[in-house]
Short mmCIF file of C-alpha atoms in Angstrom, two decimals:
data_model
loop_
_atom_site.label_atom_id
_atom_site.label_comp_id
_atom_site.label_asym_id
_atom_site.label_seq_id
_atom_site.Cartn_x
_atom_site.Cartn_y
_atom_site.Cartn_z
CA MET E 1 54.24 79.91 45.76
CA ARG E 2 53.41 79.25 41.94
CA HIS E 3 55.96 79.82 39.39
CA ALA E 4 55.24 82.16 36.73
CA ARG E 5 54.93 80.61 33.13
CA ARG E 6 56.53 81.83 30.19
CA ARG E 7 55.39 82.41 27.18
CA VAL E 8 57.72 83.23 23.94
CA VAL E 9 56.78 87.19 23.15
CA ARG E 10 57.79 87.96 19.59
CA ARG E 11 59.49 91.25 18.83
CA VAL E 12 58.56 92.22 15.27
CA THR E 13 61.43 93.88 13.44
CA GLN E 14 61.11 96.95 10.92
CA LEU E 15 58.78 95.75 7.99
CA ALA E 16 60.75 95.54 4.66
CA ALA E 17 60.20 95.52 1.39
CA VAL E 18 60.80 94.35 -1.87
CA GLY E 19 61.94 96.48 -4.95
CA GLY E 20 61.47 99.94 -2.59
CA LEU E 21 57.94 99.03 -1.77
CA LEU E 22 57.47 99.69 2.19
CA LEU E 23 54.11 98.90 3.87
CA GLY E 24 52.99 101.36 6.11
CA GLY E 25 56.06 102.55 7.95
CA ALA E 26 55.26 102.65 11.56
CA MET E 27 56.17 100.65 14.56
CA VAL E 28 53.51 100.09 17.40
CA THR E 29 52.88 99.42 21.08
CA GLN E 30 50.90 96.23 21.77
CA ALA E 31 49.21 95.80 25.02
CA ALA E 32 48.17 92.20 24.97
CA MET E 33 51.30 90.56 26.42
CA ALA E 34 51.22 87.13 28.07
CA SER E 35 52.93 86.57 31.23
CA GLU E 36 51.66 85.71 34.74
CA THR E 37 53.38 86.44 38.15
CA SER E 38 52.36 86.45 41.98
CA PRO E 39 49.65 88.89 42.21
CA ALA E 40 50.71 92.17 43.27
CA SER E 41 48.39 95.03 44.60
CA ALA E 42 48.08 98.04 42.78
CA ARG E 43 46.85 101.51 44.26
CA PRO E 44 44.93 103.45 41.28
CA PHE E 45 46.16 107.03 40.74
CA SER E 46 43.84 109.07 42.89
CA SER E 47 42.11 112.75 41.78
CA ALA E 48 40.73 112.79 45.55
CA GLY E 49 41.83 115.17 48.30
CA THR E 50 39.84 113.06 50.73
CA ALA E 51 38.03 109.48 50.49
CA GLY E 52 34.54 111.42 50.58
CA ASP E 53 34.77 114.07 48.10
CA THR E 54 37.11 114.58 45.22
CA GLY E 55 37.13 117.60 42.81
CA ALA E 56 35.21 116.11 40.37
CA GLY E 57 32.56 115.51 42.91
CA LEU E 58 32.94 119.31 43.78
CA VAL E 59 31.99 120.41 40.19
CA ALA E 60 29.38 117.98 40.00
CA ARG E 61 27.58 119.40 43.25
CA LEU E 62 27.98 123.01 42.37
CA GLY E 63 27.50 122.71 38.57
CA THR E 64 28.86 124.04 35.60
CA ALA E 65 27.35 127.33 36.19
CA ARG E 66 29.25 127.99 39.38
CA THR E 67 32.34 125.87 38.51
CA ALA E 68 35.16 125.58 35.83
CA GLY E 69 36.73 122.38 36.12
CA SER E 70 39.22 120.65 38.70
CA TRP E 71 42.67 119.80 39.04
CA ILE E 72 45.51 117.73 40.93
CA GLY E 73 47.80 120.27 42.55
CA GLY E 74 51.49 119.81 43.25
CA ASP E 75 50.64 118.17 46.25
CA GLY E 76 48.18 116.19 45.25
CA ARG E 77 45.36 117.83 46.84
CA PRO E 78 42.22 118.58 44.40
CA VAL E 79 41.83 122.01 43.46
CA VAL E 80 38.46 123.50 41.92
CA ALA E 81 37.84 126.56 39.89
CA VAL E 82 34.99 128.54 41.13
CA THR E 83 33.17 131.48 40.13
CA ASP E 84 31.71 132.86 43.44
CA THR E 85 32.58 133.31 47.10
CA GLU E 86 29.81 130.51 48.27
CA ALA E 87 30.98 127.93 45.84
CA ALA E 88 34.62 128.59 47.41
CA ARG E 89 33.65 127.94 51.24
CA THR E 90 32.03 124.75 49.92
CA VAL E 91 35.22 123.43 48.40
CA ARG E 92 37.23 124.27 51.15
CA ARG E 93 34.97 123.00 53.88
CA ALA E 94 35.41 119.44 51.63
CA GLY E 95 38.99 119.39 52.15
CA ALA E 96 40.02 120.79 48.84
CA GLU E 97 41.26 123.90 47.41
CA ALA E 98 39.44 126.67 45.85
CA LYS E 99 40.44 128.95 43.15
CA VAL E 100 37.88 131.77 42.25
CA VAL E 101 38.03 132.41 38.35
CA SER E 102 35.94 134.77 36.12
CA HIS E 103 34.55 132.33 33.39
CA SER E 104 32.31 129.44 34.25
CA MET E 105 32.59 125.99 32.53
CA ASN E 106 29.43 127.41 30.61
CA GLU E 107 30.96 130.19 29.56
CA LEU E 108 34.19 128.20 27.95
CA LYS E 109 32.01 125.37 26.78
CA SER E 110 30.30 128.13 24.78
CA ALA E 111 33.51 129.49 23.32
CA THR E 112 34.59 125.89 22.03
CA THR E 113 30.91 125.10 20.53
CA THR E 114 31.51 128.81 18.61
CA LEU E 115 35.13 127.27 17.21
CA ARG E 116 33.40 124.31 16.29
CA SER E 117 30.74 126.00 14.36
CA ALA E 118 33.35 128.24 12.45
CA PRO E 119 34.55 126.93 9.22
CA ARG E 120 36.76 123.87 9.86
CA VAL E 121 40.66 124.15 9.55
CA ALA E 122 42.87 121.40 9.49
CA GLY E 123 46.02 121.88 11.89
CA THR E 124 44.22 123.49 14.49
CA ALA E 125 43.23 122.21 18.04
CA TRP E 126 41.41 123.65 20.98
CA SER E 127 40.68 122.69 24.55
CA VAL E 128 39.53 124.47 27.76
CA ASP E 129 42.68 125.10 29.95
CA TYR E 130 41.09 124.67 33.63
CA ARG E 131 43.91 126.20 35.26
CA THR E 132 44.41 129.65 33.43
CA ASN E 133 40.44 129.64 32.98
CA ARG E 134 40.87 129.53 29.36
CA VAL E 135 40.18 128.16 26.01
CA VAL E 136 43.46 127.59 24.11
CA VAL E 137 43.38 127.30 20.35
CA GLN E 138 46.39 125.95 18.94
CA ALA E 139 47.35 125.87 14.79
CA ASP E 140 50.31 123.52 13.51
CA ARG E 141 52.85 124.64 10.98
CA THR E 142 50.43 123.91 7.89
CA VAL E 143 47.96 126.62 8.91
CA SER E 144 48.27 128.94 6.58
CA ALA E 145 48.54 133.03 7.50
CA SER E 146 45.16 133.75 6.14
CA ASP E 147 43.12 130.54 8.23
CA TRP E 148 45.17 131.87 11.12
CA SER E 149 43.76 135.17 10.61
CA ARG E 150 40.54 134.16 10.33
CA MET E 151 40.63 132.14 13.05
CA THR E 152 42.17 134.87 15.09
CA GLN E 153 38.93 136.78 14.35
CA VAL E 154 36.96 134.16 15.74
CA ALA E 155 38.82 133.79 18.76
CA SER E 156 38.43 137.57 19.48
CA SER E 157 34.50 137.95 18.52
CA ILE E 158 34.39 135.50 21.23
CA GLY E 159 36.28 137.34 24.15
CA SER E 160 39.92 137.94 25.67
CA PHE E 161 39.89 134.45 27.46
CA VAL E 162 40.56 132.75 24.47
CA ARG E 163 43.70 131.97 23.81
CA MET E 164 45.50 131.59 19.97
CA GLU E 165 48.80 129.71 19.98
CA ARG E 166 51.24 128.56 17.05
CA ALA E 167 52.03 124.78 17.73
CA ASN E 168 55.62 122.98 16.79
CA GLY E 169 55.14 121.13 13.83
CA THR E 170 52.03 119.05 12.67
CA PHE E 171 48.64 117.44 14.41
CA THR E 172 48.69 114.21 12.82
CA THR E 173 47.69 110.61 13.55
CA ARG E 174 50.46 108.00 14.12
CA LEU E 175 50.30 104.26 13.02
CA ASN E 176 53.02 102.67 15.39
CA GLY E 177 53.90 101.64 19.20
CA ALA E 178 55.72 98.83 21.70
CA GLN E 179 54.61 95.60 20.19
CA PRO E 180 53.57 96.03 16.56
CA ILE E 181 50.37 94.66 14.76
CA LEU E 182 50.70 94.55 11.14
CA SER E 183 48.43 94.87 7.79
CA THR E 184 48.91 95.52 4.18
CA GLY E 185 48.44 99.24 5.06
CA GLY E 186 51.01 99.42 7.81
CA ARG E 187 51.11 99.03 11.42
CA CYS E 188 49.55 100.33 14.56
CA SER E 189 50.09 99.77 18.30
CA ALA E 190 47.66 97.65 20.36
CA GLY E 191 46.51 99.44 23.05
CA PHE E 192 44.44 97.06 25.60
CA ASN E 193 42.79 93.66 25.41
CA VAL E 194 39.14 93.63 26.06
CA THR E 195 35.71 91.65 26.30
CA ASN E 196 32.37 90.93 25.50
CA GLY E 197 32.23 87.90 27.53
CA GLN E 198 32.42 85.85 24.55
CA GLN E 199 35.32 86.73 22.41
CA ASP E 200 38.49 88.76 23.18
CA PHE E 201 39.59 91.83 21.40
CA ILE E 202 42.35 94.30 21.09
CA LEU E 203 41.34 98.02 21.83
CA THR E 204 43.61 100.36 19.52
CA ALA E 205 42.56 103.93 17.31
CA GLY E 206 40.01 103.83 15.02
CA HIS E 207 42.42 105.61 12.30
CA CYS E 208 44.38 102.29 12.33
CA GLY E 209 42.16 101.06 9.36
CA PRO E 210 38.38 100.78 8.66
CA SER E 211 36.51 97.60 9.53
CA GLY E 212 37.68 94.19 7.76
CA SER E 213 41.35 95.27 8.49
CA THR E 214 43.48 92.09 8.66
CA TRP E 215 46.13 92.22 11.10
CA PHE E 216 49.22 89.82 11.71
CA ALA E 217 51.19 89.36 14.81
CA ASP E 218 54.47 88.92 12.70
CA ASN E 219 56.04 90.33 9.78
CA GLN E 220 56.20 87.50 7.68
CA GLY E 221 52.47 87.40 7.66
CA ASN E 222 52.23 84.01 8.64
CA GLN E 223 50.56 84.65 12.08
CA GLN E 224 47.40 86.03 11.20
CA LEU E 225 46.22 88.00 14.92
CA GLY E 226 42.84 88.73 13.67
CA ASN E 227 40.35 91.41 12.07
CA THR E 228 39.22 94.97 12.56
CA VAL E 229 35.52 94.14 13.49
CA ASN E 230 34.57 97.76 14.92
CA SER E 231 36.14 101.30 13.98
CA THR E 232 35.30 104.93 14.03
CA PHE E 233 36.94 107.41 12.97
CA PRO E 234 36.86 110.76 12.73
CA GLY E 235 34.51 112.17 15.39
CA SER E 236 36.38 108.99 17.82
CA ASP E 237 39.07 107.44 17.38
CA PHE E 238 38.96 103.85 18.54
CA SER E 239 38.48 100.34 17.18
CA LEU E 240 38.20 96.82 17.71
CA VAL E 241 40.55 93.69 16.26
CA GLN E 242 38.96 90.63 17.32
CA TYR E 243 41.12 87.80 17.77
CA ASN E 244 41.24 84.81 15.29
CA SER E 245 41.31 82.56 18.11
CA GLY E 246 38.88 83.84 20.36
CA LYS E 247 40.70 84.43 23.10
CA ALA E 248 43.81 86.78 24.61
CA GLY E 249 45.43 83.93 26.43
CA ASP E 250 47.07 84.12 29.66
CA GLY E 251 48.50 87.62 30.63
CA ALA E 252 46.10 89.54 28.77
CA ASP E 253 46.11 92.18 31.75
CA VAL E 254 49.82 92.79 31.06
CA VAL E 255 51.21 95.84 29.04
CA ALA E 256 54.49 96.04 27.71
CA ILE E 257 56.90 98.70 28.53
CA GLY E 258 60.24 97.46 27.32
CA GLY E 259 63.40 95.67 29.13
CA GLY E 260 60.90 92.53 28.91
CA LYS E 261 58.93 94.77 31.70
CA GLY E 262 55.42 95.11 32.02
CA VAL E 263 52.48 96.69 33.85
CA ARG E 264 49.51 94.85 35.27
CA ILE E 265 46.37 96.43 34.53
CA THR E 266 43.53 96.63 37.54
CA GLY E 267 41.16 99.01 36.34
CA VAL E 268 39.98 102.27 34.11
CA ALA E 269 39.00 105.01 34.93
CA ASP E 270 38.84 109.09 33.30
CA PRO E 271 42.27 110.98 34.34
CA ALA E 272 42.14 114.65 36.08
CA VAL E 273 43.91 117.72 34.71
CA GLY E 274 47.47 117.61 36.58
CA GLN E 275 47.62 113.85 36.88
CA ARG E 276 50.78 112.30 36.22
CA VAL E 277 50.63 109.59 33.33
CA PHE E 278 52.37 106.98 31.40
CA ARG E 279 52.85 106.01 27.29
CA SER E 280 54.48 102.87 26.03
CA GLY E 281 55.79 103.00 22.46
CA SER E 282 58.28 100.89 20.09
CA THR E 283 59.43 104.67 19.12
CA SER E 284 60.12 106.30 22.30
CA GLY E 285 59.80 103.96 24.79
CA LEU E 286 58.22 104.56 27.96
CA ARG E 287 57.21 108.10 28.56
CA ASP E 288 55.68 110.32 31.16
CA GLY E 289 54.09 113.78 31.34
CA GLN E 290 50.62 115.10 32.87
CA VAL E 291 47.28 115.52 31.58
CA THR E 292 46.70 119.46 30.36
CA ALA E 293 43.41 119.29 29.65
CA LEU E 294 40.01 117.15 28.75
CA ASN E 295 37.57 117.27 26.35
CA ALA E 296 39.89 118.46 23.55
CA THR E 297 39.23 118.87 19.80
CA VAL E 298 41.69 118.45 16.84
CA ASN E 299 41.32 118.87 13.39
CA TYR E 300 43.58 116.40 11.63
CA PRO E 301 43.77 116.58 7.99
CA GLU E 302 41.43 113.69 7.92
CA GLY E 303 39.15 114.65 9.99
CA THR E 304 37.72 116.27 13.68
CA VAL E 305 38.00 114.25 16.69
CA THR E 306 36.15 115.51 20.07
CA GLY E 307 36.45 114.51 23.64
CA LEU E 308 40.48 113.70 23.47
CA ILE E 309 42.45 113.83 26.31
CA GLU E 310 45.57 116.22 25.97
CA THR E 311 48.61 115.67 27.43
CA ASN E 312 52.59 117.06 27.47
CA VAL E 313 53.78 113.49 27.30
CA CYS E 314 56.13 113.28 24.23
CA ALA E 315 55.53 110.46 21.34
CA GLU E 316 56.87 110.38 18.05
CA PRO E 317 55.77 108.27 14.85
CA GLY E 318 54.98 104.44 15.50
CA ASP E 319 53.23 105.38 18.97
CA SER E 320 49.62 105.35 17.71
CA GLY E 321 46.93 103.33 19.11
CA GLY E 322 49.56 102.53 22.69
CA PRO E 323 48.22 102.45 25.89
CA MET E 324 48.29 105.48 28.49
CA PHE E 325 48.19 104.48 31.99
CA SER E 326 48.89 105.19 35.42
CA GLU E 327 49.19 103.16 38.58
CA GLY E 328 47.76 100.35 36.72
CA VAL E 329 44.80 102.02 35.79
CA ALA E 330 43.46 102.31 31.53
CA LEU E 331 43.34 105.63 30.59
CA GLY E 332 43.49 106.24 26.84
CA VAL E 333 44.83 105.04 23.54
CA THR E 334 47.17 107.32 21.44
CA SER E 335 45.60 108.99 18.96
CA GLY E 336 47.68 111.62 17.36
CA GLY E 337 49.97 114.88 18.34
CA SER E 338 52.78 117.24 17.42
CA GLY E 339 56.47 117.75 18.16
CA ASP E 340 58.92 114.89 19.30
CA CYS E 341 60.74 113.54 22.32
CA LYS E 342 63.99 115.73 21.77
CA THR E 343 61.70 119.29 21.79
CA GLY E 344 58.72 118.10 23.17
CA GLY E 345 55.38 118.22 21.85
CA THR E 346 51.61 117.69 22.49
CA THR E 347 49.88 114.20 22.09
CA PHE E 348 45.90 113.36 22.50
CA PHE E 349 44.42 110.18 23.82
CA GLN E 350 40.96 108.75 23.03
CA PRO E 351 39.49 108.02 26.80
CA VAL E 352 39.06 104.37 27.30
CA THR E 353 36.12 104.58 29.40
CA LYS E 354 34.52 106.41 26.27
CA ALA E 355 35.51 103.71 23.77
CA LEU E 356 34.23 100.37 26.20
CA ALA E 357 31.05 102.09 26.78
CA ALA E 358 30.63 102.66 22.98
CA LEU E 359 31.62 99.64 22.12
CA ASN E 360 29.78 97.42 25.15
CA VAL E 361 32.88 95.58 26.01
CA ARG E 362 34.88 95.77 29.37
CA LEU E 363 38.75 95.65 29.98
CA ILE E 364 40.51 92.63 31.06
CA VAL E 365 41.98 92.98 34.01
CA SER E 366 44.23 91.02 36.54
CA ALA E 367 42.80 88.28 38.50
CA GLN E 368 42.26 90.03 41.85
CA ASN E 369 40.30 92.57 40.20
CA ALA E 370 37.92 90.15 37.77
CA GLY E 371 35.77 89.85 40.50
CA ALA E 372 34.07 93.71 40.57
CA ALA E 373 35.19 94.05 36.90
CA GLN E 374 33.10 90.75 35.37
CA GLY E 375 29.78 92.20 37.44
CA ALA E 376 30.32 96.06 35.76
CA SER E 377 29.08 97.07 32.94
CA PRO E 378 31.25 99.17 30.54
CA SER E 379 30.16 102.54 31.51
CA SER E 380 30.17 101.75 35.04
CA ALA E 381 34.08 101.16 34.89
CA PRO E 382 35.72 101.52 38.53
CA SER E 383 37.23 104.86 38.74
CA ALA E 384 41.01 106.35 39.85
CA ALA E 385 39.36 108.63 42.05
CA ALA E 386 37.93 106.15 44.16
CA THR E 387 40.80 105.69 46.59
CA GLN E 388 41.71 105.93 49.95
CA GLY E 389 43.73 109.30 49.61
CA ALA E 390 45.82 111.74 47.41
CA VAL E 391 48.77 111.18 45.10
CA ALA E 392 51.20 113.56 44.24
CA PRO E 393 51.78 113.60 40.49
CA SER E 394 55.51 113.37 40.93
CA ALA E 395 54.71 110.16 43.24
CA ALA E 396 52.56 108.42 40.67
CA SER E 397 54.06 105.55 38.96
CA PRO E 398 53.30 103.44 36.37
CA GLY E 399 52.05 100.35 38.10
CA SER E 400 52.46 97.23 39.85
CA SER E 401 55.58 95.38 37.89
CA ALA E 402 54.79 92.29 36.08
CA PRO E 403 57.48 90.59 33.62
CA VAL E 404 57.23 90.11 30.25
CA THR E 405 59.65 87.30 29.05
CA GLY E 406 60.65 85.76 25.90
CA SER E 407 63.24 85.59 22.92
CA ALA E 408 63.56 87.83 19.91
CA GLN E 409 62.67 87.16 16.40
CA GLY E 410 65.48 88.58 14.58
CA GLU E 411 64.53 87.42 11.19
CA THR E 412 63.27 90.10 8.81
CA LEU E 413 60.76 89.99 6.22
CA LEU E 414 63.57 90.52 3.72
CA ALA E 415 65.67 88.08 5.06
CA ARG E 416 63.33 85.48 4.75
CA LEU E 417 62.81 86.50 1.07
CA THR E 418 66.04 86.39 0.20
CA ASP E 419 67.12 82.92 1.57
CA THR E 420 67.19 80.63 -1.62
CA ARG E 421 65.04 78.10 0.67
CA ASN E 422 62.06 80.18 0.69
CA VAL E 423 61.86 81.54 -2.77
CA GLY E 424 58.49 80.16 -3.77
CA PRO E 425 56.82 81.23 -0.85
CA GLY E 426 58.57 84.91 -0.75
CA LEU E 427 57.44 85.59 -4.24
CA LEU E 428 53.79 84.59 -3.12
CA VAL E 429 54.22 87.00 -0.53
CA VAL E 430 55.52 89.77 -2.41
CA ALA E 431 53.22 89.57 -5.18
CA GLY E 432 50.10 88.72 -2.32
CA SER E 433 50.97 92.17 -0.94
CA LEU E 434 51.16 93.70 -3.95
CA ILE E 435 48.12 93.20 -5.31
CA ALA E 436 46.78 93.90 -1.40
CA LEU E 437 48.06 97.22 -1.13
CA VAL E 438 47.00 98.18 -4.79
CA ALA E 439 43.30 96.86 -3.86
CA THR E 440 43.28 98.43 -0.75
CA ARG E 441 44.72 102.06 -1.97
CA TYR E 442 41.90 101.76 -4.92
CA PHE E 443 39.16 101.00 -2.25
CA ARG E 444 40.19 103.76 0.11
CA ALA E 445 40.66 106.17 -2.78
CA GLU E 446 37.14 105.65 -3.74
CA GLN E 447 35.94 106.71 -0.60
CA ASP E 448 38.17 109.67 0.16
CA ARG E 449 40.85 107.56 2.55
CA LYS E 450 43.80 108.89 0.43
CA ALA E 451 45.20 110.15 4.22
CA TYR E 452 45.79 106.78 5.52
CA GLN E 453 48.73 106.02 3.47
CA ARG E 454 50.03 109.74 2.96
CA HIS E 455 49.59 111.06 6.68
CA TYR E 456 50.18 107.95 9.03
CA SER E 457 53.53 106.82 7.51
CA ALA E 458 54.60 110.67 7.70
CA THR E 459 57.01 112.11 10.45
CA TRP E 460 55.71 114.24 13.17
CA GLY E 461 58.07 117.09 11.68
#
């Protein structure tokens, strides 16, 4: 029996600043945790009612003119929304539950296209609610009465199946998570480790910073982690941070969930509506909830992002960029949302599958799954639905456990700078940080990126 190798895992404390200067103000989740343990089996979450036919497969077979999405019922069986009785019979013969609805997916998508073509209003979001056969438009507290009235008129012109709702808090992106990576612009969360076969990278949120951003693994600025080499935001919300060493190291397939514990990542998939999912973050810890919608659109103050996963998993400032997963299967990285973990809220995630395909990289998974992953292209990632049976949402778990061990690092930047033995280096760090911050802010202002500092370090309200 192999003995697990132990590696020191640094837990970065709140980044302090001298003279009232605070860089960014975020805490993040790093999925690139190092540890090794005996291989453990992991069963991906299934959206399938039977081995041969899933809800998504039935939708693809019947077409969007006769269906309106699928979701996982409380018993784990797939439910498919259909528009005619013959389609309903086909669904039932496949072992799934059929729900006859009034509006097809084509009609629902046409409604979202009309909303997208209307003048953009920051603080709004919309998605298709498969279970109620409606398009739900949300507006946060920043949306004025006049804009609310105008959006309501647009919704009314589409039809009664478009519902308007006021959301608590504000829709903003988040810089933060479980194990932070830091730059002069603030902290952000690492999502998952990925590779192109030659170099390893951290997959995180695109709003964390533009290409060229430098990241550190410690709050003293001693351990340079890597640089952002590809970033997409708005439109989508993903980026790649290339490791300076070129490799993520041992245990790159483990994501931390707190308390010295981790979850081994075994594959990647697209989630299903109704699926139970988990998110890890340094601010709010490990949290769970359900997927409520797919292909959601959010109008952040910085721009519009489409194709997101909508969930009722709570999150708070400091959770952005962090991993979302279920049964060891990677699903998304945190983009933004509203609310908090006291009152609840909505959180949106960038789908991992779309990011991998766009970036031409693949997920680093556990050794037992590596054989299949090595030969797979980014777009042909293993599906969570490709399992032997269904799992009721209440029975789903984060995945197979993997220990994350190490000692905490207790010395903050402020403590280091006030140590008389480090006066010289400390002043250099302060001066360098000030120069870098001023230069960065000027550069972003010139490119209309003031929102990075103003909104990313803001609370969720």
